[in-house]
Amino acid sequence: MDPTALAPAADLRADQLQSSLADSGFSAVTVLDQVDSTNRWLADRVRETGGAELSAVVTGFQSAGKGRLDRQWFTPPGVALTFSVACSPHTAAGHPWPMEYVPWLTLIMAHSVTRVVRDSVGAPAVIKWPNDVLVDSRKVCGVLASLVSPRDGSAPGVVVGAGLNVSQRHLPVPAATSLLLEAGDAAAVPGRQALLTEILREFARCYHRASADPGAEFGPGGEMRALLESEVDTLGRRVALHLPGSTAPEQAVAEGLGTSGELIVRGHDGAARALSAGDVVHVRPAPGEPRTAAEQRAIHEIQDRTAGDRA
């Protein structure tokens, strides 16, 4: 029997995680057998004690997870990787990140998951703006971030959580998938501890790089901005925008990301506008749209790697 069936966090070891992530700047990594929400648990601690430079919590089972717009989601114990990271974004000069750059942390986490899914499973993962990771148009991971103000009045912290479907064989909706379903073989899917370690390492690498100079990295021509845009499958295609209070979707072309990671769209009237995550209910490909450049790049990357492995 899978040990996680009775003890959902049996495959996760806090001491090993802490040791593996110490050189990435993590001050603490907590393992919980189960919790209602890793984001809520970590936010409560940031609120009471202030934000650490980097800390994380992972659980074997999350009983009351929420996504964007308070959407509920549930996975059985032991089959998903559910975790949150807390950080207190400061520049190399010791100043808090300008607030307009903080929303990019959601996309940094989505990128970190995307990169590890590609590297570890060989699945062509891409980012769906603003906070999902997809494989072949099916959701494998969701990301949710929140700003937390410590009670001591110190600079706000940020908590970024993710839920990655790992070993589910059956999912409640056809628009979802798991690493096991994509790999087709349980032996080809790394364990949750290995996946988490690599995701957090990549998140920390991008976070520290961006913190050196957020304006340079996320501004026009910034390397971090270009990297994230290259993985966003939403860009370069016609999309159907489901807006709050609207009964019919509005079509537009998604052209790029704005200063704070907003989606820049151009409507039929030729006017461009920036949409934040809170401005939309859903952003979906318009009917009949082909694969985007981001998805094609992901597929070619996996094909090239597979060919290299066989050579």
Short mmCIF file of C-alpha atoms in Angstrom, two decimals, residues 10-306:
data_model
loop_
_atom_site.label_atom_id
_atom_site.label_comp_id
_atom_site.label_asym_id
_atom_site.label_seq_id
_atom_site.Cartn_x
_atom_site.Cartn_y
_atom_site.Cartn_z
CA ALA A 10 4.87 10.13 4.72
CA ASP A 11 7.05 10.74 1.65
CA LEU A 12 8.08 14.26 2.71
CA ARG A 13 11.01 14.95 5.06
CA ALA A 14 11.45 18.43 6.52
CA ASP A 15 15.09 17.91 7.54
CA GLN A 16 16.09 16.72 4.07
CA LEU A 17 14.20 19.53 2.39
CA GLN A 18 15.82 22.10 4.67
CA SER A 19 19.26 20.71 4.00
CA SER A 20 18.72 20.57 0.23
CA LEU A 21 17.37 24.13 0.08
CA ALA A 22 19.69 25.90 2.53
CA ASP A 23 21.97 27.13 -0.26
CA SER A 24 18.90 28.60 -2.03
CA GLY A 25 18.20 30.89 0.92
CA PHE A 26 15.31 29.08 2.60
CA SER A 27 15.29 29.75 6.35
CA ALA A 28 12.62 27.15 7.14
CA VAL A 29 10.70 24.37 5.42
CA THR A 30 7.74 22.94 7.35
CA VAL A 31 6.01 19.63 6.55
CA LEU A 32 2.39 19.15 7.66
CA ASP A 33 0.52 15.89 7.35
CA GLN A 34 -2.63 17.84 6.54
CA VAL A 35 -3.93 21.40 6.75
CA ASP A 36 -6.91 23.35 5.48
CA SER A 37 -4.78 25.65 3.30
CA THR A 38 -1.01 26.05 3.04
CA ASN A 39 -1.48 29.65 1.93
CA ARG A 40 -3.62 30.45 4.95
CA TRP A 41 -1.29 28.60 7.35
CA LEU A 42 1.78 30.43 6.10
CA ALA A 43 0.03 33.80 5.85
CA ASP A 44 -0.99 33.52 9.51
CA ARG A 45 2.64 33.06 10.51
CA VAL A 46 3.86 35.94 8.37
CA ARG A 47 1.15 38.13 9.88
CA GLU A 48 2.21 37.23 13.44
CA THR A 49 5.99 37.07 13.14
CA GLY A 50 6.85 39.08 10.02
CA GLY A 51 8.15 37.84 6.71
CA ALA A 52 11.30 35.77 6.42
CA GLU A 53 13.47 36.12 3.34
CA LEU A 54 12.26 32.71 2.13
CA SER A 55 10.28 30.03 3.94
CA ALA A 56 7.98 27.26 2.78
CA VAL A 57 5.32 24.83 3.96
CA VAL A 58 4.21 21.64 2.22
CA THR A 59 1.36 19.33 3.15
CA GLY A 60 0.39 15.81 2.25
CA PHE A 61 -3.26 16.78 2.14
CA GLN A 62 -4.99 20.13 1.83
CA SER A 63 -8.61 19.95 2.90
CA ALA A 64 -9.88 23.42 1.95
CA GLY A 65 -7.79 24.67 -0.93
CA LYS A 66 -8.90 27.71 -2.87
CA GLY A 67 -7.97 29.09 -6.24
CA ARG A 68 -8.42 32.45 -7.87
CA LEU A 69 -11.77 34.19 -7.17
CA ASP A 70 -12.22 31.86 -4.16
CA ARG A 71 -12.89 28.84 -6.37
CA GLN A 72 -12.84 25.63 -4.32
CA TRP A 73 -10.76 22.64 -5.32
CA PHE A 74 -10.07 19.27 -3.72
CA THR A 75 -7.64 16.41 -4.28
CA PRO A 76 -7.41 13.12 -2.35
CA PRO A 77 -4.65 12.68 0.25
CA GLY A 78 -1.16 11.87 -0.93
CA VAL A 79 -1.54 12.42 -4.69
CA ALA A 80 -0.80 16.14 -5.21
CA LEU A 81 2.10 18.40 -4.31
CA THR A 82 0.57 21.25 -2.33
CA PHE A 83 2.86 23.92 -0.93
CA SER A 84 3.35 27.63 -0.30
CA VAL A 85 6.34 29.95 -0.17
CA ALA A 86 6.61 33.15 1.86
CA CYS A 87 9.02 35.91 0.94
CA SER A 88 9.69 39.53 1.79
CA PRO A 89 10.75 40.98 -1.56
CA HIS A 90 13.64 43.42 -1.15
CA THR A 91 16.13 44.75 -3.66
CA ALA A 92 19.89 44.34 -3.42
CA ALA A 93 19.95 47.82 -1.82
CA GLY A 94 17.61 46.62 0.94
CA HIS A 95 14.49 48.45 -0.24
CA PRO A 96 11.11 46.70 -0.69
CA TRP A 97 10.29 45.81 -4.27
CA PRO A 98 8.19 48.51 -5.92
CA MET A 99 4.62 47.25 -5.62
CA GLU A 100 4.08 47.18 -9.38
CA TYR A 101 6.52 44.28 -9.66
CA VAL A 102 5.13 42.09 -6.86
CA PRO A 103 2.46 40.41 -9.09
CA TRP A 104 5.27 38.87 -11.15
CA LEU A 105 5.88 36.43 -8.27
CA THR A 106 2.82 34.46 -9.38
CA LEU A 107 4.32 34.00 -12.84
CA ILE A 108 7.73 33.15 -11.35
CA MET A 109 6.13 30.28 -9.44
CA ALA A 110 4.21 29.17 -12.53
CA HIS A 111 7.48 29.25 -14.48
CA SER A 112 9.24 27.21 -11.78
CA VAL A 113 6.59 24.48 -11.99
CA THR A 114 6.61 24.62 -15.80
CA ARG A 115 10.38 24.21 -15.95
CA VAL A 116 10.43 21.24 -13.56
CA VAL A 117 7.53 19.49 -15.31
CA ARG A 118 9.36 19.80 -18.64
CA ASP A 119 12.68 18.65 -17.21
CA SER A 120 11.48 15.85 -14.92
CA VAL A 121 8.58 14.33 -16.86
CA GLY A 122 9.23 15.48 -20.41
CA ALA A 123 5.78 17.03 -20.70
CA PRO A 124 5.50 20.28 -22.75
CA ALA A 125 4.14 22.43 -19.93
CA VAL A 126 3.24 26.08 -20.55
CA ILE A 127 1.74 28.91 -18.50
CA LYS A 128 -1.87 29.97 -18.93
CA TRP A 129 -2.20 33.59 -17.79
CA PRO A 130 -2.56 34.51 -15.00
CA ASN A 131 -1.88 31.52 -12.76
CA ASP A 132 -2.18 28.04 -14.28
CA VAL A 133 0.22 25.51 -15.76
CA LEU A 134 -1.11 23.46 -18.66
CA VAL A 135 -0.03 20.40 -20.60
CA ASP A 136 -1.76 20.04 -23.96
CA SER A 137 -4.45 22.52 -22.84
CA ARG A 138 -5.16 20.55 -19.64
CA LYS A 139 -4.50 22.02 -16.21
CA VAL A 140 -1.82 20.30 -14.16
CA CYS A 141 -1.14 23.07 -11.61
CA GLY A 142 -2.71 26.21 -10.19
CA VAL A 143 -0.91 29.07 -8.45
CA LEU A 144 -2.31 31.65 -6.03
CA ALA A 145 -0.51 34.58 -4.38
CA SER A 146 -1.55 36.99 -1.64
CA LEU A 147 -0.06 40.04 0.04
CA VAL A 148 0.25 39.78 3.83
CA SER A 149 0.79 42.73 6.22
CA PRO A 150 2.64 41.76 9.44
CA ARG A 151 1.14 43.03 12.68
CA ASP A 152 4.44 44.68 13.62
CA GLY A 153 4.08 47.14 10.75
CA SER A 154 7.06 45.83 8.80
CA ALA A 155 7.02 45.63 5.02
CA PRO A 156 4.32 43.36 3.56
CA GLY A 157 5.23 39.79 2.77
CA VAL A 158 3.99 37.69 -0.11
CA VAL A 159 2.71 34.13 0.08
CA VAL A 160 2.65 32.16 -3.17
CA GLY A 161 1.01 28.75 -3.16
CA ALA A 162 0.79 26.00 -5.77
CA GLY A 163 -1.08 22.74 -6.19
CA LEU A 164 0.49 20.30 -8.68
CA ASN A 165 -1.35 17.14 -9.72
CA VAL A 166 1.20 14.35 -9.39
CA SER A 167 -0.14 10.79 -9.18
CA GLN A 168 -3.88 11.04 -9.83
CA ARG A 169 -5.14 8.39 -12.23
CA HIS A 170 -8.61 9.90 -12.41
CA LEU A 171 -9.58 13.56 -12.33
CA PRO A 172 -13.06 15.06 -11.96
CA VAL A 173 -12.94 17.10 -15.19
CA PRO A 174 -11.47 16.36 -18.64
CA ALA A 175 -9.71 19.73 -18.64
CA ALA A 176 -7.33 18.53 -15.89
CA THR A 177 -4.36 16.18 -15.97
CA SER A 178 -1.57 14.87 -13.72
CA LEU A 179 2.09 14.07 -14.15
CA LEU A 180 1.27 10.36 -13.99
CA LEU A 181 -1.29 10.65 -16.77
CA GLU A 182 1.18 12.59 -18.92
CA ALA A 183 4.09 10.23 -18.28
CA GLY A 184 1.99 7.08 -18.59
CA ASP A 185 4.24 5.25 -16.14
CA ALA A 186 4.54 5.79 -12.40
CA ALA A 187 8.26 4.99 -12.55
CA ALA A 188 8.77 8.01 -14.81
CA VAL A 189 7.34 10.46 -12.27
CA PRO A 190 9.72 11.75 -9.56
CA GLY A 191 8.55 11.66 -5.96
CA ARG A 192 6.92 14.69 -4.42
CA GLN A 193 10.01 15.54 -2.36
CA ALA A 194 12.24 15.61 -5.45
CA LEU A 195 9.71 17.68 -7.38
CA LEU A 196 9.32 20.18 -4.55
CA THR A 197 13.07 20.55 -4.11
CA GLU A 198 13.60 21.41 -7.77
CA ILE A 199 10.61 23.76 -7.95
CA LEU A 200 11.74 25.69 -4.88
CA ARG A 201 15.31 25.88 -6.16
CA GLU A 202 14.12 27.37 -9.44
CA PHE A 203 11.78 29.78 -7.66
CA ALA A 204 14.61 30.95 -5.39
CA ARG A 205 16.99 31.36 -8.34
CA CYS A 206 14.51 33.57 -10.21
CA TYR A 207 13.51 35.44 -7.05
CA HIS A 208 17.09 36.33 -6.14
CA ARG A 209 17.88 37.31 -9.71
CA ALA A 210 14.86 39.59 -9.89
CA SER A 211 15.62 41.09 -6.48
CA ALA A 212 18.98 42.36 -7.70
CA ASP A 213 17.13 44.90 -9.86
CA PRO A 214 13.36 44.35 -10.30
CA GLY A 215 12.99 47.31 -12.64
CA ALA A 216 15.63 45.98 -15.00
CA GLU A 217 14.36 42.40 -14.91
CA PHE A 218 10.63 43.15 -15.30
CA GLY A 219 10.80 46.36 -17.31
CA PRO A 220 10.74 46.54 -21.13
CA GLY A 221 13.51 44.37 -22.49
CA GLY A 222 14.13 42.71 -19.11
CA GLU A 223 15.51 39.17 -19.28
CA MET A 224 13.17 37.78 -16.60
CA ARG A 225 10.19 39.37 -18.28
CA ALA A 226 11.20 37.90 -21.64
CA LEU A 227 11.65 34.44 -20.10
CA LEU A 228 8.21 34.48 -18.51
CA GLU A 229 6.52 35.84 -21.63
CA SER A 230 8.11 33.07 -23.69
CA GLU A 231 6.30 30.46 -21.59
CA VAL A 232 2.87 32.14 -21.46
CA ASP A 233 0.65 30.18 -23.83
CA THR A 234 -2.01 32.90 -23.73
CA LEU A 235 0.09 35.34 -25.75
CA GLY A 236 0.00 35.64 -29.52
CA ARG A 237 -3.51 34.29 -29.98
CA ARG A 238 -7.12 35.37 -30.07
CA VAL A 239 -8.72 34.87 -26.69
CA ALA A 240 -12.24 34.88 -25.32
CA LEU A 241 -12.46 37.19 -22.31
CA HIS A 242 -15.14 36.34 -19.77
CA LEU A 243 -15.54 39.57 -17.83
CA PRO A 244 -17.40 40.05 -14.52
CA GLY A 245 -21.08 40.82 -15.08
CA SER A 246 -20.94 40.00 -18.79
CA THR A 247 -23.13 37.29 -20.30
CA ALA A 248 -21.10 36.78 -23.48
CA PRO A 249 -17.31 36.53 -23.92
CA GLU A 250 -15.45 39.32 -25.63
CA GLN A 251 -12.80 38.41 -28.20
CA ALA A 252 -9.42 40.10 -28.41
CA VAL A 253 -5.79 39.35 -29.29
CA ALA A 254 -3.43 38.82 -26.35
CA GLU A 255 -0.27 40.70 -27.29
CA GLY A 256 1.98 40.78 -24.23
CA LEU A 257 2.40 41.46 -20.53
CA GLY A 258 2.35 44.86 -18.87
CA THR A 259 4.44 46.46 -16.13
CA SER A 260 2.80 44.38 -13.39
CA GLY A 261 2.30 41.23 -15.45
CA GLU A 262 -1.11 42.36 -16.69
CA LEU A 263 -2.41 40.87 -19.92
CA ILE A 264 -2.25 43.38 -22.79
CA VAL A 265 -5.10 42.71 -25.23
CA ARG A 266 -6.21 44.47 -28.40
CA GLY A 267 -9.90 44.44 -29.25
CA HIS A 268 -11.75 44.65 -32.56
CA ASP A 269 -11.66 48.45 -32.32
CA GLY A 270 -7.85 48.37 -32.43
CA ALA A 271 -7.45 49.76 -28.91
CA ALA A 272 -5.07 48.07 -26.47
CA ARG A 273 -5.80 47.73 -22.78
CA ALA A 274 -4.24 46.04 -19.76
CA LEU A 275 -6.21 43.50 -17.73
CA SER A 276 -5.18 42.41 -14.25
CA ALA A 277 -6.12 38.99 -12.89
CA GLY A 278 -8.99 40.56 -10.95
CA ASP A 279 -10.47 42.09 -14.10
CA VAL A 280 -11.44 38.76 -15.68
CA VAL A 281 -13.31 35.58 -14.74
CA HIS A 282 -11.79 33.43 -17.49
CA VAL A 283 -9.35 33.92 -20.37
CA ARG A 284 -9.63 31.09 -22.87
CA PRO A 285 -8.43 30.52 -26.43
CA ALA A 286 -10.96 31.65 -29.01
CA PRO A 287 -12.56 28.73 -30.90
CA GLY A 288 -10.37 27.29 -33.64
CA GLU A 289 -7.12 28.87 -32.48
CA PRO A 290 -3.95 26.86 -33.35
CA ARG A 291 -1.06 26.08 -31.05
CA THR A 292 0.85 29.15 -29.91
CA ALA A 293 4.56 29.85 -30.18
CA ALA A 294 5.00 29.05 -26.49
CA GLU A 295 3.48 25.60 -26.86
CA GLN A 296 5.43 24.91 -30.05
CA ARG A 297 8.66 25.87 -28.30
CA ALA A 298 7.84 23.55 -25.40
CA ILE A 299 7.12 20.64 -27.75
CA HIS A 300 10.32 21.21 -29.72
CA GLU A 301 12.34 21.45 -26.50
CA ILE A 302 11.05 18.05 -25.36
CA GLN A 303 11.60 16.52 -28.81
CA ASP A 304 15.15 17.85 -28.99
CA ARG A 305 15.96 16.55 -25.54
CA THR A 306 14.49 13.12 -26.33
#
